[in-house]
XYZ file of N, CA and C in Angstrom:
360
model
N 69.085 118.932 -120.212
C 68.692 120.263 -119.550
C 67.088 119.915 -118.827
N 66.600 120.793 -117.905
C 65.210 120.572 -117.686
C 64.613 121.907 -117.656
N 63.364 121.325 -117.631
C 62.226 122.507 -117.941
C 61.084 122.477 -116.186
N 61.056 123.674 -115.892
C 59.971 123.795 -114.892
C 59.590 124.972 -114.793
N 58.493 125.026 -113.421
C 57.965 126.539 -113.247
C 58.598 127.394 -112.132
N 58.743 128.452 -111.681
C 58.671 128.843 -110.544
C 57.766 130.020 -110.229
N 57.377 129.828 -109.145
C 56.503 131.037 -109.011
C 57.248 132.089 -108.042
N 57.570 133.267 -108.856
C 58.584 134.466 -107.442
C 57.685 135.380 -106.876
N 57.728 134.935 -105.511
C 56.681 135.903 -104.784
C 56.310 137.687 -105.375
N 54.953 137.660 -105.336
C 54.789 139.249 -105.918
C 53.452 139.710 -105.892
N 53.194 140.543 -104.652
C 51.936 141.057 -104.482
C 51.778 142.657 -104.458
N 52.259 142.608 -105.537
C 52.141 144.395 -106.497
C 50.839 144.711 -107.075
N 50.538 145.463 -107.388
C 49.739 145.337 -108.939
C 50.277 145.196 -110.187
N 49.389 143.912 -110.977
C 49.847 143.443 -112.062
C 49.034 142.962 -112.705
N 48.257 142.534 -114.031
C 47.372 141.774 -114.537
C 48.241 140.393 -114.877
N 49.009 140.174 -114.592
C 49.542 139.067 -114.595
C 49.921 138.089 -113.522
N 49.716 138.572 -112.351
C 49.675 137.625 -111.211
C 49.489 136.886 -111.103
N 49.965 135.377 -110.875
C 49.472 134.382 -110.223
C 48.843 133.981 -109.370
N 47.871 132.605 -108.761
C 47.461 132.828 -107.778
C 47.861 131.133 -107.417
N 48.678 130.426 -106.708
C 48.824 128.659 -106.616
C 48.797 128.845 -105.397
N 47.827 127.518 -104.994
C 47.038 126.991 -103.862
C 48.270 126.850 -102.903
N 49.082 126.075 -103.756
C 49.838 125.019 -103.007
C 51.212 125.543 -103.074
N 51.733 126.654 -103.203
C 53.437 127.716 -102.973
C 52.841 127.879 -101.453
N 54.240 127.908 -100.881
C 53.982 128.865 -100.103
C 53.844 129.990 -100.020
N 54.693 131.381 -101.029
C 53.618 132.137 -101.374
C 52.521 132.129 -102.310
N 51.363 132.588 -101.976
C 50.520 132.201 -102.940
C 50.081 132.882 -104.445
N 50.519 134.444 -103.930
C 50.589 135.024 -105.594
C 52.227 135.155 -106.023
N 52.116 135.383 -107.134
C 53.365 135.971 -107.721
C 53.629 135.775 -109.406
N 54.696 136.265 -109.450
C 54.960 136.316 -111.019
C 55.176 134.742 -111.455
N 54.880 134.062 -112.201
C 55.114 132.619 -113.130
C 56.347 132.828 -114.093
N 57.398 132.412 -113.914
C 58.494 131.712 -114.835
C 58.538 130.546 -115.441
N 58.910 130.418 -116.454
C 58.682 128.982 -117.064
C 60.686 129.013 -117.006
N 60.985 127.940 -117.006
C 62.770 127.954 -116.786
C 63.098 126.731 -117.715
N 64.308 127.136 -118.726
C 64.921 125.505 -118.937
C 66.525 126.191 -118.119
N 67.030 124.891 -117.551
C 68.478 125.110 -116.857
C 69.117 123.953 -117.473
N 70.518 124.427 -117.250
C 71.249 123.155 -117.182
C 71.856 122.564 -116.702
N 71.584 121.178 -116.385
C 71.447 120.242 -115.479
C 72.852 120.202 -114.867
N 74.362 120.432 -115.499
C 75.768 120.216 -115.432
C 75.861 121.367 -114.890
N 75.934 122.562 -115.601
C 75.983 123.524 -114.518
C 75.094 124.679 -113.762
N 74.120 124.010 -113.821
C 72.860 124.614 -112.831
C 72.717 126.161 -113.369
N 73.195 126.391 -114.231
C 72.462 127.979 -114.899
C 71.574 128.183 -115.730
N 70.893 129.122 -115.456
C 69.634 128.857 -116.645
C 70.289 129.414 -117.877
N 69.413 128.571 -118.879
C 69.879 128.753 -120.076
C 68.613 129.671 -121.308
N 67.311 129.762 -119.896
C 66.372 130.359 -120.689
C 65.058 129.881 -120.197
N 64.358 131.331 -119.884
C 63.237 131.817 -119.561
C 62.263 132.454 -119.812
N 61.274 132.309 -119.964
C 60.066 132.859 -120.131
C 58.846 133.391 -118.961
N 58.465 134.502 -119.195
C 57.442 135.081 -118.053
C 56.211 134.861 -118.758
N 55.369 133.994 -117.911
C 53.954 133.168 -117.950
C 53.053 135.114 -118.071
N 52.878 135.659 -119.200
C 51.690 136.460 -118.912
C 50.355 136.407 -118.751
N 50.046 135.214 -118.913
C 48.368 134.600 -119.140
C 47.911 134.142 -120.303
N 46.553 133.697 -120.345
C 46.481 132.859 -121.641
C 46.863 134.224 -123.049
N 47.369 133.174 -124.311
C 47.338 133.252 -125.314
C 46.606 132.665 -126.761
N 45.602 133.973 -126.494
C 44.428 133.552 -127.761
C 45.080 132.827 -129.088
N 46.695 133.329 -129.381
C 46.830 133.106 -130.643
C 47.959 131.777 -130.930
N 48.126 131.227 -129.792
C 48.655 129.707 -129.130
C 47.792 128.560 -129.900
N 48.139 127.311 -130.676
C 47.187 126.788 -131.128
C 47.694 125.404 -130.418
N 48.826 125.129 -130.079
C 49.393 124.184 -129.196
C 48.654 123.370 -128.189
N 49.006 122.845 -126.828
C 48.999 122.674 -125.570
C 49.845 123.624 -124.894
N 49.617 124.440 -124.197
C 50.533 124.606 -123.145
C 51.927 124.618 -122.730
N 51.840 123.207 -122.472
C 53.384 122.741 -122.208
C 54.349 122.634 -122.950
N 53.631 122.204 -124.345
C 54.119 121.925 -125.515
C 54.142 122.959 -125.845
N 53.640 124.413 -125.973
C 53.670 125.432 -126.429
C 55.535 126.103 -125.524
N 55.505 125.994 -124.398
C 56.243 126.075 -123.491
C 57.801 125.718 -123.836
N 57.869 123.832 -123.774
C 58.944 123.278 -123.571
C 59.628 124.148 -125.418
N 58.972 123.602 -126.590
C 59.598 124.596 -128.026
C 59.856 125.622 -128.108
N 58.881 126.718 -127.374
C 59.814 127.742 -127.263
C 60.861 128.332 -126.766
N 61.411 127.827 -125.283
C 62.161 127.614 -124.689
C 63.734 126.471 -125.052
N 62.989 126.273 -125.302
C 64.284 124.758 -126.543
C 64.639 125.423 -127.870
N 64.302 126.227 -128.162
C 64.506 126.701 -129.420
C 65.790 127.167 -129.723
N 66.682 127.682 -128.998
C 68.350 127.504 -129.500
C 68.665 125.896 -129.086
N 68.634 125.183 -128.795
C 68.743 123.854 -128.616
C 68.432 122.460 -130.095
N 67.590 123.031 -130.816
C 67.651 122.642 -132.148
C 69.010 121.608 -132.279
N 68.845 120.944 -133.199
C 70.034 119.657 -134.006
C 71.404 119.831 -132.908
N 70.723 119.743 -131.700
C 71.547 119.652 -130.747
C 71.609 117.737 -130.119
N 71.278 117.583 -130.075
C 71.132 116.341 -129.838
C 70.835 116.206 -127.991
N 70.637 117.084 -127.668
C 70.531 117.150 -125.837
C 68.948 116.770 -125.887
N 68.582 116.175 -124.092
C 67.828 115.523 -123.774
C 67.365 116.667 -122.732
N 66.386 116.590 -122.769
C 65.277 117.768 -121.821
C 64.041 116.681 -120.993
N 64.374 117.260 -119.484
C 63.675 116.452 -118.525
C 62.679 117.315 -118.118
N 61.179 116.952 -118.246
C 60.703 118.024 -116.960
C 59.038 117.167 -116.780
N 58.519 117.202 -115.907
C 57.332 116.921 -114.954
C 55.813 116.431 -116.187
N 55.097 116.043 -115.146
C 53.913 115.446 -116.407
C 53.164 116.658 -116.751
N 53.170 117.934 -116.038
C 52.482 118.835 -116.645
C 53.035 119.383 -117.976
N 54.039 119.132 -118.736
C 54.856 119.259 -119.877
C 54.192 118.018 -120.741
N 54.879 116.886 -120.406
C 55.142 115.038 -121.201
C 53.643 114.913 -121.661
N 53.778 114.791 -123.072
C 52.599 113.996 -124.222
C 53.633 113.552 -125.063
N 52.952 113.132 -125.923
C 53.091 111.991 -127.120
C 53.505 112.877 -127.960
N 52.282 113.831 -128.277
C 52.819 114.882 -129.245
C 53.914 115.909 -129.269
N 54.586 116.391 -128.123
C 55.750 116.951 -127.784
C 56.938 115.960 -127.523
N 56.674 115.273 -127.706
C 58.011 113.918 -127.714
C 57.927 113.849 -129.147
N 57.296 113.754 -130.090
C 57.152 113.224 -131.626
C 57.748 115.076 -132.267
N 57.446 116.199 -131.435
C 58.112 117.333 -131.899
C 59.723 117.587 -132.016
N 59.752 116.869 -130.440
C 61.457 117.366 -130.240
C 61.804 116.299 -130.744
N 61.797 115.210 -131.491
C 62.269 114.337 -132.002
C 62.553 114.804 -133.250
N 62.027 115.726 -134.124
C 61.858 116.384 -135.890
C 62.949 117.061 -135.121
N 62.712 117.943 -133.883
C 64.323 118.567 -133.795
C 65.538 118.087 -133.268
N 65.704 116.664 -133.394
C 66.924 116.280 -132.649
C 67.113 115.989 -131.572
N 66.096 116.131 -130.748
C 66.011 116.512 -129.338
C 65.381 115.441 -128.546
N 66.111 114.599 -127.362
C 65.188 113.767 -127.139
C 64.548 114.120 -125.884
N 63.410 113.391 -125.045
C 62.918 114.156 -123.743
C 62.390 112.616 -122.823
N 62.999 113.306 -121.634
C 62.518 112.192 -120.088
C 61.407 113.035 -119.702
N 60.365 112.328 -119.142
C 59.663 112.947 -118.201
C 58.368 112.026 -117.686
N 57.894 112.153 -116.056
C 56.812 111.514 -115.920
C 55.268 111.646 -116.536
N 54.038 110.830 -116.760
C 53.304 111.035 -117.229
C 51.628 110.453 -116.274
N 50.776 111.003 -116.531
C 50.033 111.061 -115.655
C 49.315 109.604 -116.528
N 49.061 108.586 -115.693
C 47.759 107.292 -115.975
C 46.705 107.600 -116.912
N 46.137 108.604 -116.675
C 44.776 109.203 -117.209
C 44.940 109.809 -118.431
N 45.841 109.990 -119.021
C 45.798 110.789 -120.660
C 45.733 109.803 -121.386
N 45.457 110.229 -122.868
C 44.621 109.896 -123.936
C 45.839 108.772 -124.647
N 46.967 108.967 -124.144
C 48.247 108.444 -125.369
C 48.617 106.812 -124.414
N 48.237 106.893 -122.989
C 48.764 105.735 -122.742
C 48.045 105.082 -122.565
N 47.744 103.361 -123.071
C 46.631 102.604 -123.635
C 46.692 101.753 -122.485
N 45.268 101.251 -122.361
C 44.564 100.943 -121.359
C 45.552 99.761 -120.850
N 45.521 98.934 -121.317
C 46.277 97.816 -120.193
C 47.548 98.641 -119.619
N 48.289 99.316 -119.389
C 48.876 100.288 -118.665
C 48.411 100.826 -117.965
N 47.030 100.965 -117.809
C 46.749 102.104 -116.978
C 46.507 101.669 -115.498
N 46.338 102.249 -114.455
C 46.331 101.460 -113.004
C 45.355 101.045 -112.821
N 44.638 100.049 -111.859
C 42.983 100.147 -111.586
C 43.041 100.147 -110.251
N 42.070 100.114 -110.011
C 41.449 100.374 -108.639
C 41.340 99.003 -107.845
N 41.949 98.644 -107.230
C 41.902 97.651 -105.857
C 43.208 96.946 -106.623
């Protein structure tokens, strides 16, 4: 399984249109997508409608746990990029019998100092 975001181009009037400078279409609706890497089908999708004040966890962790809720206790592996990767998420997925693979930014708190890159 793989989790990522997709910006669907949209220029209409809507209160949760997102602006992303790095995308070809700058304005659009942001979707979080969980896709099956074997069949290439979307397993679950969630529309990002802006900041949620009731959320108590990090956004990436919240998104992954919501999208993967139907996979609990299945022993599946979920792959994602550095936006979602965290030690806390890894521990939460482990309690649900899921594993993860993801890239991680070197400046994160969870990365020990000796493993961080040094200038020069």
